[in-house]
Tab-separated table of C-alpha atoms and ligand atoms in Angstrom:
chain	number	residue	atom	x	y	z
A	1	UNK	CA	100.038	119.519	104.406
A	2	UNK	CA	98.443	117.691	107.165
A	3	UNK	CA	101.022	117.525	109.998
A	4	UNK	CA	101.577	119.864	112.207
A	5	UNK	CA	103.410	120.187	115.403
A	6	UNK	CA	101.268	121.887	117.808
A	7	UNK	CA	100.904	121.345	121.941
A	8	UNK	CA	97.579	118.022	121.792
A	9	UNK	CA	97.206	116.817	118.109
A	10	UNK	CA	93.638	115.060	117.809
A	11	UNK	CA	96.298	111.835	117.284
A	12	UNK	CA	100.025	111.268	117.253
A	13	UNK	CA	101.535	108.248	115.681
A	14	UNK	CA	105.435	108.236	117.715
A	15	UNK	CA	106.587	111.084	116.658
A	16	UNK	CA	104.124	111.857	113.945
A	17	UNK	CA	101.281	114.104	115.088
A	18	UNK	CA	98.366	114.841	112.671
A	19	UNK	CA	96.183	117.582	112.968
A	20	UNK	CA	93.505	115.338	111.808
A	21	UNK	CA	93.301	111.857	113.570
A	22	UNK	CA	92.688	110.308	109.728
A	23	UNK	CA	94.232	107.335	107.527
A	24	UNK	CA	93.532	106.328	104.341
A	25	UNK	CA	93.848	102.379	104.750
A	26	UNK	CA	95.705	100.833	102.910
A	27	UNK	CA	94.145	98.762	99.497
A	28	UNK	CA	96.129	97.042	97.369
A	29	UNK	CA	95.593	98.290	93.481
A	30	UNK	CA	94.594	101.362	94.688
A	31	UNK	CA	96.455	103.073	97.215
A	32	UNK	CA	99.327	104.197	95.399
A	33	UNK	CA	100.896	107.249	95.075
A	34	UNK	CA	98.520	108.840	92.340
A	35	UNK	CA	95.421	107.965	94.643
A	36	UNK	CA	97.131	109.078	97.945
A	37	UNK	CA	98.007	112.549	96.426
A	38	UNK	CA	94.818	113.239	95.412
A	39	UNK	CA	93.433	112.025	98.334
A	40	UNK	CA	95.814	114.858	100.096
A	41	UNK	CA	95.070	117.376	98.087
A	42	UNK	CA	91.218	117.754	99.769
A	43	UNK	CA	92.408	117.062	103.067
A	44	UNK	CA	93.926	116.092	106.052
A	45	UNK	CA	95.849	112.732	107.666
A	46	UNK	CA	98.256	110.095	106.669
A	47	UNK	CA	97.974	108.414	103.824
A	48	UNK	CA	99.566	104.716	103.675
A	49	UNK	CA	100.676	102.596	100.980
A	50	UNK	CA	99.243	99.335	99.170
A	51	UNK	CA	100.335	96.316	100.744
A	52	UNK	CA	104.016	95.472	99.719
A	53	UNK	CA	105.411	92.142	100.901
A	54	UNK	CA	108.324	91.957	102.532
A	55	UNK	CA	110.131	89.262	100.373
A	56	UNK	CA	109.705	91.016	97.279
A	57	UNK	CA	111.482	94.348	98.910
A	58	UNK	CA	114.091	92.543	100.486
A	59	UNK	CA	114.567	91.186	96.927
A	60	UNK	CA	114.312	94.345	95.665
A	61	UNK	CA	112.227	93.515	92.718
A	62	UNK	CA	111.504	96.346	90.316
A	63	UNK	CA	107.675	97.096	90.813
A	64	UNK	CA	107.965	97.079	94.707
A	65	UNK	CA	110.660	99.467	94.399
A	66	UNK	CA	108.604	101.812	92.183
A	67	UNK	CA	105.218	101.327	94.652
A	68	UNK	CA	107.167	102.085	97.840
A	69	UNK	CA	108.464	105.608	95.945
A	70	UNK	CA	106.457	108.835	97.140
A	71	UNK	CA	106.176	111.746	95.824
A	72	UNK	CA	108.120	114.572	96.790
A	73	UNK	CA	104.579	116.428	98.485
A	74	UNK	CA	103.835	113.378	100.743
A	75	UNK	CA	104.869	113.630	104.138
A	76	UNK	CA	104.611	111.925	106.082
A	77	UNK	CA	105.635	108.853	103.835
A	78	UNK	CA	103.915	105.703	105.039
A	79	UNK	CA	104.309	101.901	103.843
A	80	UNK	CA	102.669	98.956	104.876
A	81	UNK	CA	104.432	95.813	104.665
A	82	UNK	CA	103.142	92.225	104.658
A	83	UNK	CA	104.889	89.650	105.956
A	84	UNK	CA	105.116	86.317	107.581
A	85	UNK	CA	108.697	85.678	108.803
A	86	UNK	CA	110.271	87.531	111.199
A	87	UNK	CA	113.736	87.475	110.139
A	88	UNK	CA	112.254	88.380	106.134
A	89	UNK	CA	110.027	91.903	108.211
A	90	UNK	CA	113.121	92.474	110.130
A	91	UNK	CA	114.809	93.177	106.636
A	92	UNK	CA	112.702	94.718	105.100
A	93	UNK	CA	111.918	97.156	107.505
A	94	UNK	CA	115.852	97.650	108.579
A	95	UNK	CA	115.655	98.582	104.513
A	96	UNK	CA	113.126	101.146	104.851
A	97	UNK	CA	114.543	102.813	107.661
A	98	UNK	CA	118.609	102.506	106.535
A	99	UNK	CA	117.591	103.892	103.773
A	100	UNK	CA	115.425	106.534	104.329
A	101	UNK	CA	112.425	105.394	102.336
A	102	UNK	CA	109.296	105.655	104.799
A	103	UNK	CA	108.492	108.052	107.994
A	104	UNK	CA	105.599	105.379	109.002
A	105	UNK	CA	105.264	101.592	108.664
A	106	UNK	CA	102.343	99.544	108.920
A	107	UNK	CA	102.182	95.706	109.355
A	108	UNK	CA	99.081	94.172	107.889
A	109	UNK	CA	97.777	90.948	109.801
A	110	UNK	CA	94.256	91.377	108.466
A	111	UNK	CA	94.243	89.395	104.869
A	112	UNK	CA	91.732	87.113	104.417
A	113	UNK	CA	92.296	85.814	101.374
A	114	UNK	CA	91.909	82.334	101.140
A	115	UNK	CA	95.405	81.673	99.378
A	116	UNK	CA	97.104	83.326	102.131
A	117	UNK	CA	95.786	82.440	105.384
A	118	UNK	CA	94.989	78.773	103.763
A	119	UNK	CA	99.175	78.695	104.852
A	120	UNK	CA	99.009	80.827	107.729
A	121	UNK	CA	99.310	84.262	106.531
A	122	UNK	CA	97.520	87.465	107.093
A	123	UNK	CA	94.669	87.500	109.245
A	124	UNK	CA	95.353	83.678	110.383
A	125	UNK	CA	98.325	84.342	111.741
A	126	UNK	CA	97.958	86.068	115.054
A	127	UNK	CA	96.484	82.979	116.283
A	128	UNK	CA	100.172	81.861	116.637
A	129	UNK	CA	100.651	84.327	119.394
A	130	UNK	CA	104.766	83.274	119.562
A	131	UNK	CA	105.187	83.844	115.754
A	132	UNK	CA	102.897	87.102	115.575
A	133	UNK	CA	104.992	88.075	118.767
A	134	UNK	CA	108.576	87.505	117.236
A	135	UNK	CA	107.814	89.263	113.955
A	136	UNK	CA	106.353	92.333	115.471
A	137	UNK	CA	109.388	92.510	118.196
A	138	UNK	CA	111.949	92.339	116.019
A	139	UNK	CA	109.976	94.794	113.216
A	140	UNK	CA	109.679	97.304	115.706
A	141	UNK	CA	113.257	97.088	117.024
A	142	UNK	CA	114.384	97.726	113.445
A	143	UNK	CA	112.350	100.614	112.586
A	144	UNK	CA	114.086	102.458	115.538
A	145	UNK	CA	112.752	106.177	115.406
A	146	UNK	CA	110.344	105.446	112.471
A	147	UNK	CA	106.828	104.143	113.937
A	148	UNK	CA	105.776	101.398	113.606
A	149	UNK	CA	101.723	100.247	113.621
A	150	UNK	CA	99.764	96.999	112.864
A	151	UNK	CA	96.587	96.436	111.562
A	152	UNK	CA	94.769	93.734	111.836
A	153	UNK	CA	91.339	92.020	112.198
A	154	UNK	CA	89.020	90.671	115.177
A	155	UNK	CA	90.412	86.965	114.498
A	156	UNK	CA	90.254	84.289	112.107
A	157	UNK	CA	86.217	83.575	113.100
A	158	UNK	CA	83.721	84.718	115.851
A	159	UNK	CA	85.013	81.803	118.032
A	160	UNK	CA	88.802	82.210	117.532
A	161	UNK	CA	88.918	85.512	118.448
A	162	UNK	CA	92.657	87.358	118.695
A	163	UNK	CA	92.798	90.822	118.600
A	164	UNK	CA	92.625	91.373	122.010
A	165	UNK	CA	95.784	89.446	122.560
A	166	UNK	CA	97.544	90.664	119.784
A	167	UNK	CA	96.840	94.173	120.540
A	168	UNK	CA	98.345	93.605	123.685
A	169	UNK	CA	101.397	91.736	122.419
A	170	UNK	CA	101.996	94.768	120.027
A	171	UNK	CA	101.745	97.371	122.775
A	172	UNK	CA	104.375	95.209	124.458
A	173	UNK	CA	106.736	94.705	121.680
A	174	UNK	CA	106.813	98.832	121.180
A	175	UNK	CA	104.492	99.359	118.407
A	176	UNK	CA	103.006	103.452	118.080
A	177	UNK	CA	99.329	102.293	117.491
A	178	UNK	CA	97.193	99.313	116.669
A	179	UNK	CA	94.431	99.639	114.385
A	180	UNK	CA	91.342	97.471	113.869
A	181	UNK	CA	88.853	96.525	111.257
A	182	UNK	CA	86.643	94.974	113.245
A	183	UNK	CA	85.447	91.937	111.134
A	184	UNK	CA	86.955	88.474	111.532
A	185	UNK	CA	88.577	86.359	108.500
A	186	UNK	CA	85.270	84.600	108.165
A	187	UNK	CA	83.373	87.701	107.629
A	188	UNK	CA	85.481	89.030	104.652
A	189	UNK	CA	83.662	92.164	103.457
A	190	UNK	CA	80.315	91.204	104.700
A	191	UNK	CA	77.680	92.615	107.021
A	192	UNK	CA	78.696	95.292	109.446
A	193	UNK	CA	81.829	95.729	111.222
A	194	UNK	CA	81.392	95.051	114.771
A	195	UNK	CA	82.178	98.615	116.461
A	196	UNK	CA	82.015	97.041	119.902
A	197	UNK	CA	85.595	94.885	119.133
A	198	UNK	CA	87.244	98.535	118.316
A	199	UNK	CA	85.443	99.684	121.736
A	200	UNK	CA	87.041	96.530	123.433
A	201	UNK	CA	90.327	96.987	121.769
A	202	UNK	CA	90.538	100.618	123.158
A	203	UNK	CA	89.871	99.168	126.773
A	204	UNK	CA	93.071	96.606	126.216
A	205	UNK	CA	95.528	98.793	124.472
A	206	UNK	CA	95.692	102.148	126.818
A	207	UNK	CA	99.546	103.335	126.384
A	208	UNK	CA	99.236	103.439	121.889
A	209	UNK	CA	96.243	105.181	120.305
A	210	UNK	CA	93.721	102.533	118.718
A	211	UNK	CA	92.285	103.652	115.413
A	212	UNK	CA	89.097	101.882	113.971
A	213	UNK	CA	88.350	100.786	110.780
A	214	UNK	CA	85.344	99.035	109.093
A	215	UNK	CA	81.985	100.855	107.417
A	216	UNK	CA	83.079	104.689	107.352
A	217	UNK	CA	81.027	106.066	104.293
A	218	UNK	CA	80.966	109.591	105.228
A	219	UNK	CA	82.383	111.799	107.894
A	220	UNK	CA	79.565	111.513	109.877
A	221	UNK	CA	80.315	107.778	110.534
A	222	UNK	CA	83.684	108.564	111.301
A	223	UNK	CA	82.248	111.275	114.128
A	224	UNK	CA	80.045	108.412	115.124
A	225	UNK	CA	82.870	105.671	115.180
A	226	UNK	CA	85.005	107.724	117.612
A	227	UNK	CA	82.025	108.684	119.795
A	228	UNK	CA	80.786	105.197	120.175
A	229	UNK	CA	84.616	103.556	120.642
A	230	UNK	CA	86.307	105.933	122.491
A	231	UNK	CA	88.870	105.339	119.297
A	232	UNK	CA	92.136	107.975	118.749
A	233	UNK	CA	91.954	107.695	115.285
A	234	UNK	CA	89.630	106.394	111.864
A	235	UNK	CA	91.488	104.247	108.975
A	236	UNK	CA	88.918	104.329	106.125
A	237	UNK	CA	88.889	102.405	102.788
A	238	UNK	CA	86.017	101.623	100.497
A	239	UNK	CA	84.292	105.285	101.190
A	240	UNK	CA	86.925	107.126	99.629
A	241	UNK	CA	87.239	104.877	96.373
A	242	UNK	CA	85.535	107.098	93.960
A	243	UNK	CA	85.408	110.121	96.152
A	244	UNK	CA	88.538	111.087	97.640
A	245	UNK	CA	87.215	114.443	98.468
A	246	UNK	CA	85.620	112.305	101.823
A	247	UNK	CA	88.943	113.681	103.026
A	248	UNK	CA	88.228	117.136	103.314
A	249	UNK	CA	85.038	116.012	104.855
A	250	UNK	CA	86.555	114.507	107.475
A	251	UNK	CA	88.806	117.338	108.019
A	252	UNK	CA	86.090	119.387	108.957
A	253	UNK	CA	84.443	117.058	110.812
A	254	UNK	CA	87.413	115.871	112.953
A	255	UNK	CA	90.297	118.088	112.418
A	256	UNK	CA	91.855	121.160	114.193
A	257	UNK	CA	90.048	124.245	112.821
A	258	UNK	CA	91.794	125.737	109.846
A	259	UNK	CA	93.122	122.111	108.348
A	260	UNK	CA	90.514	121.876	105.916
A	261	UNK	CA	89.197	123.407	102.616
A	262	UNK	CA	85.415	124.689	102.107
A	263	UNK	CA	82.572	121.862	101.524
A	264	UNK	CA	82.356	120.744	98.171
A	265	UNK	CA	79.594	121.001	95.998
A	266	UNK	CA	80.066	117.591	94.066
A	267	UNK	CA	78.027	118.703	90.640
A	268	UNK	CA	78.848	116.124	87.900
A	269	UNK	CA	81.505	118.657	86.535
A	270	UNK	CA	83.183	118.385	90.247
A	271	UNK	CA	83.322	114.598	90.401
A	272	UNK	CA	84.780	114.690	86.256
A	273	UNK	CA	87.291	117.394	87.192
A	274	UNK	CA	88.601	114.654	89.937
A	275	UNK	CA	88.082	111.279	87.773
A	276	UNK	CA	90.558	113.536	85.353
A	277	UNK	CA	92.863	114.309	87.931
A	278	UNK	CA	93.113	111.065	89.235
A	279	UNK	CA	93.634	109.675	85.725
A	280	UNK	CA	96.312	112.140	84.902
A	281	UNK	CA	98.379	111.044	88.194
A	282	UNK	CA	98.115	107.592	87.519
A	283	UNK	CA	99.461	108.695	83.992
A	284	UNK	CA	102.166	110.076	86.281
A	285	UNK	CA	103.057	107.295	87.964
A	286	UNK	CA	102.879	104.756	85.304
A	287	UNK	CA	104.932	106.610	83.044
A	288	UNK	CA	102.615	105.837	80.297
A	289	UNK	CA	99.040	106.943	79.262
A	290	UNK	CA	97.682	103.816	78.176
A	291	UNK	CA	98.833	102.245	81.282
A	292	UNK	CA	97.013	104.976	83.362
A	293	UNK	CA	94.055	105.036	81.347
A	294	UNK	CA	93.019	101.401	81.709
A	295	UNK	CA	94.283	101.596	85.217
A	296	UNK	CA	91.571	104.203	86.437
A	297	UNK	CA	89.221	102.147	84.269
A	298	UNK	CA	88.403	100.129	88.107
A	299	UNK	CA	86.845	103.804	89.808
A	300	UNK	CA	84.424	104.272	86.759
A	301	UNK	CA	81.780	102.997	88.515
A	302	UNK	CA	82.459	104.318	91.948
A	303	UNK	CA	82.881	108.196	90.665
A	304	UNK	CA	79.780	108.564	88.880
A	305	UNK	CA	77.838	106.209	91.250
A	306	UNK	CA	74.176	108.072	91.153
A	307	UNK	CA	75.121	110.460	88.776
A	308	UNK	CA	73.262	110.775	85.284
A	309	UNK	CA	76.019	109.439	83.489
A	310	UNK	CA	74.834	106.353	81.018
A	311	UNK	CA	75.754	102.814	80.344
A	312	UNK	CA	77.445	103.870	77.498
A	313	UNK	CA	79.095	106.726	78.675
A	314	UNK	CA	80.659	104.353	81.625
A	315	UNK	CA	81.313	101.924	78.705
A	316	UNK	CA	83.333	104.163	77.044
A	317	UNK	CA	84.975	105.839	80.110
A	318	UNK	CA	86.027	102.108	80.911
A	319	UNK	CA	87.616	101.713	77.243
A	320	UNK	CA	89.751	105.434	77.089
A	321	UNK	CA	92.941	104.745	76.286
A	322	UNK	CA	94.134	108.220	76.468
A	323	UNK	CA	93.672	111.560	78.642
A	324	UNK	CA	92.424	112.942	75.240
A	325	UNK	CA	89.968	110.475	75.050
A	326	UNK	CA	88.225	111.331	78.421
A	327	UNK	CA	88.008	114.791	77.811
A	328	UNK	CA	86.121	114.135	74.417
A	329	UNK	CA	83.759	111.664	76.659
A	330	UNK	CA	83.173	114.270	79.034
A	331	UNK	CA	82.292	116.709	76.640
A	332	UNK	CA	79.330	115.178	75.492
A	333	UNK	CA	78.036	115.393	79.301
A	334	UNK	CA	75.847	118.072	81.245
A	335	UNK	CA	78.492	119.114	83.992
A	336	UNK	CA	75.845	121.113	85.875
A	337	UNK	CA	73.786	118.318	86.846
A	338	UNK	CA	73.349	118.300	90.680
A	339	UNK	CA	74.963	116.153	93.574
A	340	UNK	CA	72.289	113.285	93.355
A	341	UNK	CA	72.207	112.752	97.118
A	342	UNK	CA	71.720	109.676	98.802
A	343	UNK	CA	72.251	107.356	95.156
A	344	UNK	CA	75.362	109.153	95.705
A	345	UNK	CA	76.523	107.696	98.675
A	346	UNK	CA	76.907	104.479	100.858
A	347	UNK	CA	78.399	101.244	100.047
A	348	UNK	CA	81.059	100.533	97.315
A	349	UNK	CA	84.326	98.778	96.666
A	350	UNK	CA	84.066	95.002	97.998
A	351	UNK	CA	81.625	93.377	99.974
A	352	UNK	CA	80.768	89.473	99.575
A	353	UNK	CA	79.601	86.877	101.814
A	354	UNK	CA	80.885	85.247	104.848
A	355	UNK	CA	82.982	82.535	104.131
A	356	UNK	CA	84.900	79.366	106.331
A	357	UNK	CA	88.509	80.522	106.294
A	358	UNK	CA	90.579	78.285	104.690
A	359	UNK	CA	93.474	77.372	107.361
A	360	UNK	CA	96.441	75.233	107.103
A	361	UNK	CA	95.866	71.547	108.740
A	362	UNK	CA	95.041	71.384	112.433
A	363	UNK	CA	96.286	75.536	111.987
A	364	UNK	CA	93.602	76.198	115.703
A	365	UNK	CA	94.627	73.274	117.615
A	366	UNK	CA	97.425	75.219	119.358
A	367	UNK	CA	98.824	78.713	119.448
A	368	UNK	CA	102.490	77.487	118.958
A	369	UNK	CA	103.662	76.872	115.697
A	370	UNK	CA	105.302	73.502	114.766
A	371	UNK	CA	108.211	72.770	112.316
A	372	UNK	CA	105.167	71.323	109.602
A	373	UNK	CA	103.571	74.686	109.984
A	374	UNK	CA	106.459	76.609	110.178
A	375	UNK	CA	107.974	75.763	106.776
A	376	UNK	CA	104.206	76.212	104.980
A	377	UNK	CA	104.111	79.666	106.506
A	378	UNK	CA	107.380	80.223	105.156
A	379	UNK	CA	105.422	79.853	101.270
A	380	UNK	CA	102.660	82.416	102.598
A	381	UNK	CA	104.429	84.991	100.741
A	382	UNK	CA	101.713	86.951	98.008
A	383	UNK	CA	102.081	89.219	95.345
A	384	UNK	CA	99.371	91.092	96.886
A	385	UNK	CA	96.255	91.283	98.124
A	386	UNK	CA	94.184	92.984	100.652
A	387	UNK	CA	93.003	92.954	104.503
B	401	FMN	C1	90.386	96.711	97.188
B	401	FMN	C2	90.865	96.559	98.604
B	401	FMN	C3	92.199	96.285	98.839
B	401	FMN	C4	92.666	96.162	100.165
B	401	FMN	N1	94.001	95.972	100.375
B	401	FMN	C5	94.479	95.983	101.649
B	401	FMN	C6	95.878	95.949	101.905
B	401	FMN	O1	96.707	95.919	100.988
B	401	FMN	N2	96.274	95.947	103.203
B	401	FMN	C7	95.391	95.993	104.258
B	401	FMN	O2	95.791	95.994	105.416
B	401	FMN	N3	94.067	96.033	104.019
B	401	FMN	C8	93.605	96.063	102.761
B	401	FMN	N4	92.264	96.182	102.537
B	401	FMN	C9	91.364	96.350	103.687
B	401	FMN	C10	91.174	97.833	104.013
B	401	FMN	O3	92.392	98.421	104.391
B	401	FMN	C11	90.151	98.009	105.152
B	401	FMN	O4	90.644	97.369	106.309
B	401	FMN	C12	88.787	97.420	104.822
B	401	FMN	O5	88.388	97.786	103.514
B	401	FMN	C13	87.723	97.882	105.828
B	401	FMN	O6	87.622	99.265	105.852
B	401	FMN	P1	86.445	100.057	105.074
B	401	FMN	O7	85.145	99.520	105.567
B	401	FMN	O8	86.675	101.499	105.403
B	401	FMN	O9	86.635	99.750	103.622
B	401	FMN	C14	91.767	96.269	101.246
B	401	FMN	C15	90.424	96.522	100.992
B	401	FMN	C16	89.962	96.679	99.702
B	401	FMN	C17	88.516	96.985	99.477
């Protein structure tokens, strides 16, 4: 349990305060509740959702219901929504809060997929500093008590630049913290995230914590991130796919002493004992083993990255169909074989190359958004994607 209520948490969220100034970011197809339980059950922080867009709740379509349901041991319960009309977030988040479905909610303005900003969502849309404005305002009204937060990216490219204002527009319009990866659109998942805009951000936005985000691999770039940034808080994403135990690293590294577990020694039978947990929540949560199975089939590669686990092994871990089936797999390996060090760690999950963002027509000749652009917004609703 990683909240507490003590005197000077390392971070407090409204009325949230977290004895360990942590969040798992949110990825779509990952980040639901089998991966965020595990992730709490080595250590410390708030765990948030997958993206869930805010049509689809206020529609109340089946699988969005069943991804914004927690389980009973996570608390506090935290959903990010995505969404690019203000009357459609107001909604959904009135929904949330009415009925009691989330203690946190997160806005995500930091997709750079092409499909959506190509009509103005996600990371594009800040630029349109009235729109990005009136859909935070009235979001944050609506949530009330419940805290809201926004998360976004340094801008749409390295020469239309917005966080800065939009941090400052979210401060205004009552948000509990901002948070930052600090790449632009452009940049997708390449090169380094620029530590300096987080730095910047934290300058800007003085009454709301700022948490960075962007190239934590292990806690000691989250100690460095925070150092260097001045930052209240770390979001981190690809570093945990594959090893959610970076949580209990980070515990000890930034938490109040006591909120974490003993270091881990992450043999090969360590990392299998956590692939099998993982796969047995998502079992959980699909309601169905095959489901489950193929559905942990995507963190093969990331949980025995450097370990002396073969090409067919993987193979075969990536065709299981059942828990059964794993445990025979796993069988046939040597679980004593050491932590393999550095193969071990670093990079993994997405990375890519910088790419022109594709925008809607004339989308950076003004900040204001006309009727033409208005109405192709209105079709920037996804079924998911990520930030
Ligand atoms: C597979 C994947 C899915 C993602 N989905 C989302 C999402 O749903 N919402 C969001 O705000 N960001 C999403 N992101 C972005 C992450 O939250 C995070 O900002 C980004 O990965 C940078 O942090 P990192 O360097 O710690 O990974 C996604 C990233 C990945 C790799």
């Amino acid at each position: 349990m990683s909240t507490v209520l003590s005197a000077s948490p390392p971070l407090r969220i409204g009325p949230i305060a977290l004895d360990t100034p942590v969040v798992l970011a949110p990825m779509a197809g990952i980040t639901n509740t089998a991966f965020r339980r595990l992730c709490r059950e080595y250590g410390a922080g708030l765990y948030v959702s997958e993206m869930i867009t805010t049509r689809a709740l206020v529609e109340r379509n089946a699988t969005t219901m069943r991804l914004i349901t927690h389980h009973e041991s996570e608390k506090p319960r935290s959903i990010q929504l995505y969404g690019v009309d203000p009357a459609t977030t107001e909604a959904a988040v009135r929904l949330l809060v009415e009925e009691d479905r989330a203690d946190h909610i997160d806005l995500n303005f930091g997709c750079p997929v092409p499909k959506v900003t190509r009509k103005g969502g996600g990371a594009a849309l800040p630029w349109k500093l009235d729109l990005f404005r009136d859909i935070v305002t009235r979001a944050a009204r609506a949530a009330g008590d419940v805290p809201l937060t926004v998360k976004m990216r340094k801008g749409i490219d390295s020469d239309h630049l917005t966080y800065l204002d939009a941090g400052r527009i979210a401060e205004d319009a009552g948000v509990s913290a901002v948070a930052l990866h600090a790449r632009t659109a452009a940049e997708f998942y390449s090169g380094h995230a620029d530590w300096s805009a987080i730095a910047a951000l934290k300058e800007a936005v003085t009454s709301v914590p700022v948490l960075g985000n962007g190239d934590i691999w292990s806690a000691d770039d989250a100690v460095r991130m925070m150092a260097e940034t001045g930052c209240d808080g770390v979001v981190v994403g690809r570093g945990c796919l594959g090893r959610p135990w970076l949580f209990g690293d980070l515990a000890r590294a930034l938490g109040e002493p006591g909120s974490a577990g003993p270091e881990v020694d992450a043999t090969l039978g360590f990392v299998a004992q956590a692939f099998r947990r993982h796969a047995e929540l998502l079992v959980e949560f699909f309601e169905d083993e095959g489901r489950g199975c193929r559905d942990i089939r995507k963190h093969v590669a990331w949980y025995f990255k450097g370990y002396p686990v073969g090409g067919d092994t993987r193979a075969r871990l990536a065709t299981a169909s059942s828990l059964a089936e794993i445990d025979e797999i796993f069988a046939t390996l040597d679980m004593s074989a050491p932590y393999p060090g550095a193969a071990a760690e670093g990079q993994r999950g997405r990375a890519g190359t910088p790419k022109r963002p594709a925008l809607p027509d004339r989308w950076l000749e003004s900040r204001d958004v006309d009727a033409a652009e208005s109405s192709a917004i209105a079709a920037a609703e996804i079924e998911n994607s990520g930030g």
